[in-house]
CSV table of C-alpha atoms and ligand atoms in Angstrom, one decimal:
chain,number,residue,atom,x,y,z
A,16,MET,CA,27.1,-4.7,-25.6
A,17,THR,CA,27.7,-5.9,-29.2
A,18,ALA,CA,25.4,-8.5,-30.7
A,19,ALA,CA,26.9,-11.4,-32.6
A,20,SER,CA,25.7,-11.3,-36.1
A,21,PHE,CA,23.4,-13.6,-38.1
A,22,PRO,CA,23.5,-16.6,-38.4
A,23,ALA,CA,25.4,-17.0,-35.1
A,24,THR,CA,22.5,-15.2,-33.5
A,25,ARG,CA,19.0,-16.2,-34.5
A,26,LEU,CA,16.7,-14.7,-32.0
A,27,ARG,CA,13.9,-16.9,-33.3
A,28,ARG,CA,15.6,-20.1,-32.0
A,29,THR,CA,14.3,-19.8,-28.4
A,30,ARG,CA,10.8,-19.0,-29.7
A,31,VAL,CA,10.2,-22.3,-31.5
A,32,SER,CA,8.6,-24.2,-28.6
A,33,ALA,CA,6.3,-23.3,-25.7
A,34,TRP,CA,8.7,-24.9,-23.2
A,35,SER,CA,11.6,-22.8,-24.5
A,36,ARG,CA,9.5,-19.6,-24.5
A,37,ALA,CA,8.5,-20.4,-20.9
A,38,LEU,CA,12.2,-20.9,-20.0
A,39,VAL,CA,13.4,-17.5,-21.3
A,40,ALA,CA,10.3,-15.5,-20.3
A,41,GLU,CA,11.5,-12.3,-18.6
A,42,THR,CA,8.2,-11.4,-17.0
A,43,VAL,CA,5.8,-13.5,-14.9
A,44,LEU,CA,2.2,-12.6,-14.2
A,45,THR,CA,0.6,-14.4,-11.3
A,46,PRO,CA,-2.7,-13.9,-9.4
A,47,SER,CA,-0.7,-12.5,-6.5
A,48,ASP,CA,0.1,-9.5,-8.7
A,49,LEU,CA,-3.6,-8.5,-8.7
A,50,ILE,CA,-5.7,-6.2,-6.7
A,51,TRP,CA,-9.4,-6.5,-7.3
A,52,PRO,CA,-11.5,-3.2,-7.1
A,53,LEU,CA,-15.0,-3.9,-6.0
A,54,PHE,CA,-18.0,-1.6,-5.8
A,55,ILE,CA,-20.4,-1.7,-2.8
A,56,ALA,CA,-24.1,-1.0,-2.8
A,57,ASP,CA,-26.5,-0.4,0.1
A,58,GLY,CA,-29.0,-3.1,1.1
A,59,SER,CA,-28.7,-6.8,1.2
A,60,GLY,CA,-28.8,-9.6,-1.4
A,61,VAL,CA,-28.1,-6.9,-4.1
A,62,GLU,CA,-26.2,-7.2,-7.3
A,63,GLU,CA,-26.4,-4.1,-9.5
A,64,PRO,CA,-24.7,-4.4,-12.9
A,65,ILE,CA,-22.9,-1.3,-14.1
A,66,ALA,CA,-23.9,-0.5,-17.7
A,67,THR,CA,-20.6,1.1,-18.7
A,68,LEU,CA,-18.6,-1.7,-17.1
A,69,PRO,CA,-20.0,-4.9,-18.6
A,70,GLY,CA,-19.4,-7.8,-16.3
A,71,VAL,CA,-18.8,-5.6,-13.2
A,72,SER,CA,-21.5,-5.1,-10.6
A,73,ARG,CA,-22.0,-3.3,-7.3
A,74,TRP,CA,-22.5,-5.7,-4.5
A,75,SER,CA,-24.3,-5.3,-1.1
A,76,VAL,CA,-22.0,-6.1,1.8
A,77,ASP,CA,-23.3,-9.7,2.2
A,78,ARG,CA,-22.6,-10.4,-1.5
A,79,LEU,CA,-19.3,-8.5,-1.4
A,80,VAL,CA,-18.1,-11.0,1.2
A,81,GLU,CA,-18.7,-13.8,-1.4
A,82,ARG,CA,-16.4,-11.9,-3.8
A,83,ALA,CA,-13.7,-11.6,-1.1
A,84,ARG,CA,-13.9,-15.4,-0.6
A,85,GLU,CA,-13.6,-15.8,-4.4
A,86,ALA,CA,-10.5,-13.6,-4.3
A,87,ARG,CA,-8.9,-15.8,-1.6
A,88,ASP,CA,-9.8,-19.0,-3.5
A,89,LEU,CA,-8.2,-17.5,-6.7
A,90,GLY,CA,-5.0,-16.4,-4.9
A,91,ILE,CA,-5.8,-12.7,-5.3
A,92,PRO,CA,-4.2,-11.1,-2.2
A,93,CYS,CA,-6.1,-7.9,-1.9
A,94,VAL,CA,-9.4,-6.2,-2.7
A,95,ALA,CA,-10.0,-2.5,-3.1
A,96,LEU,CA,-13.4,-1.3,-1.9
A,97,PHE,CA,-15.4,1.6,-3.3
A,98,PRO,CA,-18.8,2.6,-1.9
A,99,ASN,CA,-21.8,4.0,-3.9
A,100,THR,CA,-23.1,6.2,-1.1
A,101,PRO,CA,-26.9,6.8,-1.2
A,102,ARG,CA,-27.6,10.1,-2.8
A,103,GLU,CA,-29.3,11.6,0.3
A,104,LEU,CA,-26.1,11.1,2.3
A,105,ARG,CA,-24.0,13.2,0.0
A,106,THR,CA,-23.4,16.7,1.3
A,107,GLU,CA,-21.3,19.8,0.6
A,108,ASP,CA,-18.8,18.8,3.4
A,109,GLY,CA,-18.9,15.0,2.6
A,110,ARG,CA,-19.4,14.3,6.3
A,111,GLU,CA,-20.7,10.7,5.7
A,112,ALA,CA,-17.0,9.8,5.0
A,113,LEU,CA,-16.4,10.2,8.7
A,114,ASN,CA,-19.4,8.1,9.9
A,115,ALA,CA,-17.9,5.0,11.5
A,116,ASP,CA,-20.9,3.0,10.4
A,117,ASN,CA,-21.0,4.1,6.8
A,118,LEU,CA,-21.1,1.7,3.9
A,119,ILE,CA,-17.4,1.4,3.5
A,120,CYS,CA,-16.8,0.7,7.2
A,121,ARG,CA,-19.5,-1.9,7.3
A,122,ALA,CA,-17.9,-3.5,4.2
A,123,ILE,CA,-14.4,-3.5,5.7
A,124,ARG,CA,-15.6,-5.1,8.9
A,125,ALA,CA,-17.6,-7.8,7.1
A,126,VAL,CA,-14.7,-8.7,4.8
A,127,LYS,CA,-12.1,-8.8,7.5
A,128,ASP,CA,-14.4,-10.9,9.7
A,129,ALA,CA,-15.2,-13.4,7.0
A,130,VAL,CA,-11.8,-13.6,5.1
A,131,PRO,CA,-9.1,-12.0,7.3
A,132,GLU,CA,-6.4,-13.4,5.1
A,133,VAL,CA,-7.4,-11.1,2.2
A,134,GLY,CA,-6.0,-7.6,2.3
A,135,VAL,CA,-8.4,-4.7,2.3
A,136,LEU,CA,-7.5,-1.5,0.5
A,137,THR,CA,-9.7,1.6,0.8
A,138,ASP,CA,-9.9,4.8,-1.1
A,139,VAL,CA,-9.3,8.0,0.8
A,140,ALA,CA,-11.0,10.9,-1.0
A,141,LEU,CA,-14.4,12.6,-0.6
A,142,ASP,CA,-15.9,12.0,-4.1
A,143,PRO,CA,-18.3,9.3,-3.0
A,144,TYR,CA,-19.6,11.6,-0.3
A,145,THR,CA,-19.7,15.2,-1.6
A,146,ALA,CA,-22.8,16.6,-3.3
A,147,ASP,CA,-20.7,17.9,-6.2
A,148,GLY,CA,-18.6,14.8,-6.8
A,149,HIS,CA,-15.3,16.4,-6.0
A,150,ASP,CA,-12.6,14.7,-4.0
A,151,GLY,CA,-12.5,17.5,-1.5
A,152,ILE,CA,-14.5,20.4,-0.1
A,153,THR,CA,-14.8,23.5,-2.3
A,154,ASP,CA,-14.9,27.2,-1.7
A,155,ASP,CA,-17.5,29.5,-3.2
A,156,CYS,CA,-15.8,29.5,-6.6
A,157,GLY,CA,-15.7,25.7,-6.8
A,158,TYR,CA,-12.0,25.5,-6.0
A,159,VAL,CA,-11.1,22.4,-4.0
A,160,LEU,CA,-9.5,23.5,-0.8
A,161,ASN,CA,-6.2,21.7,-0.1
A,162,ASP,CA,-5.4,22.0,3.6
A,163,GLU,CA,-9.0,21.9,4.8
A,164,THR,CA,-9.6,18.8,2.7
A,165,SER,CA,-6.4,17.2,4.0
A,166,LYS,CA,-7.6,17.5,7.6
A,167,ILE,CA,-10.8,15.7,6.7
A,168,LEU,CA,-8.9,13.0,4.8
A,169,VAL,CA,-6.9,12.2,7.9
A,170,ASP,CA,-10.1,11.6,9.8
A,171,GLN,CA,-11.5,9.5,6.9
A,172,ALA,CA,-8.4,7.4,6.9
A,173,LEU,CA,-8.6,6.9,10.7
A,174,VAL,CA,-12.3,5.8,10.4
A,175,GLN,CA,-11.2,3.3,7.8
A,176,ALA,CA,-8.3,2.0,9.8
A,177,ARG,CA,-10.4,1.6,12.9
A,178,ALA,CA,-12.8,-0.5,10.8
A,179,GLY,CA,-9.9,-2.7,9.9
A,180,ALA,CA,-8.5,-1.4,6.6
A,181,ASP,CA,-5.1,-2.8,5.9
A,182,ILE,CA,-4.1,-0.3,3.2
A,183,VAL,CA,-5.4,3.3,3.0
A,184,ALA,CA,-5.0,4.7,-0.5
A,185,PRO,CA,-5.4,8.5,-0.8
A,186,SER,CA,-6.6,9.1,-4.3
A,187,ASP,CA,-7.4,12.8,-3.9
A,188,MET,CA,-4.1,14.5,-5.0
A,189,MET,CA,-4.1,17.1,-2.2
A,190,ASP,CA,-0.6,18.3,-1.4
A,191,GLY,CA,0.7,17.0,1.9
A,192,ARG,CA,-2.0,14.6,2.7
A,193,VAL,CA,0.2,11.5,2.8
A,194,GLY,CA,2.3,13.0,5.6
A,195,ALA,CA,-0.8,14.1,7.5
A,196,ILE,CA,-2.4,10.7,7.2
A,197,ARG,CA,0.8,9.0,8.3
A,198,GLN,CA,1.0,11.2,11.4
A,199,GLY,CA,-2.6,10.5,12.2
A,200,LEU,CA,-2.1,6.8,11.9
A,201,GLU,CA,1.0,6.8,14.1
A,202,ARG,CA,-0.7,9.0,16.7
A,203,GLU,CA,-3.5,6.5,17.0
A,204,GLY,CA,-1.2,3.4,17.1
A,205,TYR,CA,-2.0,2.2,13.5
A,206,CYS,CA,1.7,1.9,12.8
A,207,ASN,CA,1.3,-1.1,10.5
A,208,VAL,CA,-1.5,0.3,8.4
A,209,GLN,CA,0.0,0.8,5.0
A,210,ILE,CA,-0.4,3.8,2.7
A,211,MET,CA,-0.6,3.3,-1.0
A,212,ALA,CA,-0.4,6.8,-2.4
A,213,TYR,CA,-2.1,7.5,-5.7
A,214,ALA,CA,1.0,9.5,-6.3
A,215,ALA,CA,0.9,10.2,-10.0
A,216,LYS,CA,-2.8,10.4,-10.7
A,217,TYR,CA,-3.7,12.1,-13.9
A,218,ALA,CA,-6.9,14.1,-14.8
A,219,SER,CA,-8.0,11.5,-17.3
A,220,ALA,CA,-10.9,10.7,-19.6
A,221,PHE,CA,-10.6,7.1,-18.7
A,222,TYR,CA,-12.5,7.4,-15.3
A,223,GLY,CA,-16.0,7.8,-16.8
A,224,PRO,CA,-17.4,4.3,-16.0
A,225,PHE,CA,-16.0,4.5,-12.4
A,226,ARG,CA,-17.9,7.7,-11.8
A,227,ASP,CA,-21.0,5.9,-13.0
A,228,ALA,CA,-20.2,3.0,-10.6
A,229,VAL,CA,-19.8,5.2,-7.5
A,230,GLY,CA,-22.7,7.5,-8.6
A,231,SER,CA,-20.7,10.7,-8.9
A,232,LYS,CA,-21.0,11.2,-12.6
A,233,GLY,CA,-24.2,13.2,-12.8
A,234,LEU,CA,-23.1,15.2,-9.8
A,235,LEU,CA,-19.6,16.3,-10.9
A,236,LYS,CA,-19.3,20.0,-11.4
A,237,GLY,CA,-16.5,20.9,-13.7
A,238,ASP,CA,-13.4,18.8,-13.9
A,239,LYS,CA,-10.6,17.7,-11.6
A,240,LYS,CA,-7.7,19.5,-13.4
A,241,SER,CA,-6.9,21.8,-10.4
A,242,TYR,CA,-5.8,18.8,-8.4
A,243,GLN,CA,-5.1,15.8,-10.7
A,244,MET,CA,-2.0,15.9,-12.9
A,245,ASP,CA,-1.8,17.2,-16.5
A,246,PRO,CA,-1.3,14.3,-18.9
A,247,ARG,CA,1.4,16.3,-20.6
A,248,ASN,CA,3.7,16.0,-17.6
A,249,GLY,CA,6.1,13.2,-16.7
A,250,GLY,CA,8.9,14.8,-14.7
A,251,GLU,CA,6.3,16.2,-12.4
A,252,ALA,CA,5.1,12.7,-11.6
A,253,LEU,CA,8.6,12.0,-10.2
A,254,ARG,CA,8.3,15.0,-7.9
A,255,GLU,CA,4.9,13.7,-6.7
A,256,VAL,CA,6.3,10.3,-6.0
A,257,ALA,CA,9.4,11.7,-4.2
A,258,LEU,CA,7.1,13.7,-1.9
A,259,ASP,CA,4.8,10.9,-1.1
A,260,ILE,CA,7.6,8.5,-0.3
A,261,ALA,CA,9.2,11.2,2.0
A,262,GLU,CA,5.8,11.7,3.7
A,263,GLY,CA,5.5,8.0,4.5
A,264,ALA,CA,3.9,6.1,1.6
A,265,ASP,CA,4.7,2.4,1.5
A,266,HIS,CA,3.7,2.1,-2.1
A,267,VAL,CA,3.1,4.5,-4.9
A,268,MET,CA,0.5,4.2,-7.7
A,269,VAL,CA,0.4,5.5,-11.3
A,270,LYS,CA,-3.0,6.0,-12.7
A,271,PRO,CA,-4.4,5.4,-15.3
A,272,GLY,CA,-2.3,2.5,-16.5
A,273,LEU,CA,-1.7,1.6,-20.1
A,274,ALA,CA,-1.3,5.2,-21.4
A,275,TYR,CA,1.2,5.9,-18.6
A,276,LEU,CA,3.6,3.0,-18.6
A,277,ASP,CA,6.4,5.4,-19.3
A,278,ILE,CA,5.7,6.9,-15.9
A,279,VAL,CA,5.7,3.5,-14.3
A,280,ARG,CA,9.1,2.8,-15.8
A,281,ARG,CA,10.6,6.1,-14.7
A,282,VAL,CA,9.3,5.8,-11.2
A,283,LYS,CA,10.6,2.2,-10.9
A,284,GLU,CA,14.0,3.2,-12.2
A,285,GLN,CA,14.3,6.2,-9.8
A,286,PHE,CA,12.9,4.9,-6.6
A,287,GLU,CA,13.2,1.6,-4.7
A,288,VAL,CA,9.6,1.4,-3.7
A,289,PRO,CA,6.8,-0.9,-4.9
A,290,VAL,CA,5.0,0.7,-7.8
A,291,PHE,CA,1.4,-0.2,-8.7
A,292,ALA,CA,-0.7,0.8,-11.6
A,293,TYR,CA,-4.4,1.2,-11.8
A,294,GLN,CA,-5.9,-0.2,-15.0
A,295,VAL,CA,-8.9,2.0,-14.7
A,296,SER,CA,-12.5,1.6,-15.6
A,297,GLY,CA,-12.2,3.2,-19.1
A,298,GLU,CA,-9.3,0.8,-19.9
A,299,TYR,CA,-11.4,-2.2,-18.8
A,300,ALA,CA,-14.3,-0.9,-20.9
A,301,MET,CA,-12.1,-0.4,-23.9
A,302,ILE,CA,-10.9,-4.0,-23.8
A,303,GLU,CA,-14.4,-5.3,-23.3
A,304,ALA,CA,-15.7,-3.2,-26.2
A,305,ALA,CA,-12.9,-4.3,-28.5
A,306,ALA,CA,-13.6,-8.0,-27.7
A,307,ALA,CA,-17.3,-7.5,-28.2
A,308,ALA,CA,-16.7,-5.9,-31.5
A,309,GLY,CA,-14.6,-8.8,-32.6
A,310,ALA,CA,-11.5,-6.7,-32.7
A,311,GLY,CA,-9.4,-8.9,-30.5
A,312,ASP,CA,-9.5,-12.0,-28.3
A,313,ARG,CA,-10.7,-11.0,-24.9
A,314,ASN,CA,-8.6,-13.4,-22.8
A,315,ALA,CA,-5.4,-12.6,-24.8
A,316,LEU,CA,-6.0,-8.9,-24.5
A,317,ILE,CA,-6.4,-9.2,-20.8
A,318,LEU,CA,-3.3,-11.2,-20.2
A,319,GLU,CA,-1.2,-9.2,-22.6
A,320,THR,CA,-2.1,-5.8,-21.1
A,321,LEU,CA,-1.6,-7.1,-17.5
A,322,THR,CA,1.8,-8.6,-18.5
A,323,ALA,CA,2.8,-5.2,-19.9
A,324,PHE,CA,2.3,-3.6,-16.5
A,325,LYS,CA,4.7,-6.2,-15.0
A,326,ARG,CA,7.2,-5.7,-17.7
A,327,ALA,CA,7.1,-1.9,-17.2
A,328,GLY,CA,8.1,-2.5,-13.6
A,329,CYS,CA,4.9,-2.8,-11.6
A,330,ALA,CA,4.8,-4.8,-8.4
A,331,GLY,CA,1.1,-5.3,-9.0
A,332,VAL,CA,-2.0,-4.0,-10.8
A,333,LEU,CA,-5.4,-2.9,-9.7
A,334,THR,CA,-7.8,-4.3,-12.4
A,335,TYR,CA,-11.4,-5.1,-12.7
A,336,HIS,CA,-10.3,-8.1,-14.7
A,337,ALA,CA,-8.6,-9.6,-11.6
A,338,PRO,CA,-10.9,-12.6,-11.2
A,339,VAL,CA,-11.0,-13.4,-14.9
A,340,ALA,CA,-7.2,-13.1,-15.2
A,341,ALA,CA,-6.6,-15.2,-12.1
A,342,ARG,CA,-8.8,-18.0,-13.6
A,343,LEU,CA,-6.9,-17.8,-16.9
A,344,LEU,CA,-3.6,-18.0,-15.1
A,345,ARG,CA,-4.7,-20.9,-13.0
A,346,ASP,CA,-6.2,-22.9,-15.9
A,347,GLY,CA,-3.2,-22.1,-18.1
B,412,LIG,C1,-11.8,9.0,-6.9
B,412,LIG,C2,-11.2,7.9,-7.7
B,412,LIG,C3,-11.4,7.7,-9.1
B,412,LIG,C4,-10.9,6.5,-9.4
B,412,LIG,C5,-10.4,5.9,-8.3
B,412,LIG,N1,-10.6,6.7,-7.2
B,412,LIG,C6,-12.1,8.6,-10.1
B,412,LIG,C7,-11.7,10.1,-10.1
B,412,LIG,O1,-10.7,10.5,-9.7
B,412,LIG,O2,-12.6,10.8,-10.6
B,412,LIG,C8,-10.9,6.0,-10.8
B,412,LIG,C9,-10.9,4.5,-11.0
B,412,LIG,C10,-11.4,4.0,-12.3
B,412,LIG,O3,-11.7,4.8,-13.3
B,412,LIG,O4,-11.4,2.8,-12.4
B,412,LIG,N2,-11.0,9.6,-6.0
């Protein structure tokens, strides 16, 4: 491709007016691109603000249902649910994850009863349930056991599917768990429950506020580097994605988001599969802190970063800014 030279070509011509910029825009962000992650607290009538995530709260199941209605009214197609399991129910083996009446299952049922038209995505991993905050069960040396954990994750996914989850999203990074979960779902007749694999999930410093929100921060022993990916690796992400697709994932996710848009682009170019990114808690907090410090306009920062995900190739984005962004998009 050869570009005609100046002044035949003046790239600024199409930028003069808003109508013209709209006409040539290559990327469109709409509320239907957003998945809204929500934290759940025990009890009723409860809203618990999360200090490290200003503007984000944990909601008891009854108040969570109001948020799901809000999502529907704003055109947000899907919510992602994360429970803050009461401390006394966290054990070495994370068995509360398999309780068909646990907080997440009660939340799934309530949301699906009240607002069936909103999709419900649930996290498959043991960190809200284990005493040491790891995503799986550990041996005596603190190593997270792969195959043993994977078996439990299958049961966890089934418990969530029975409660009505539309998408199960394994976020644990065990090898082979997507295939195991897919087989489990097929075996029990949940052939239309989708799997969104956290395929390229990095051991990141951006997850801090999330661990506050689900109450695993003070508990976490060590780090998650023996299962989550090394931020130095890109090619390995493609191997992770290829495996998860082969094992039966319907969508793949890259996480965190902004610092990993190169991975989104590479995945999108190599595989014909919907790619999602998780704009994680630390990214949300960073934008809020920048805005609070007067370093940037909050609304503009939110829309610019979310648009960047779409431009990089995302089908959609998990973001705590979902309701704010949807309102901004609606109100122009
Ligand atoms: C846990 C999980 C994490 C997030 C989503 N699921 C944290 C972790 O792996 O420690 C992070 C989300 C966020 O930071 O917003 N399996």
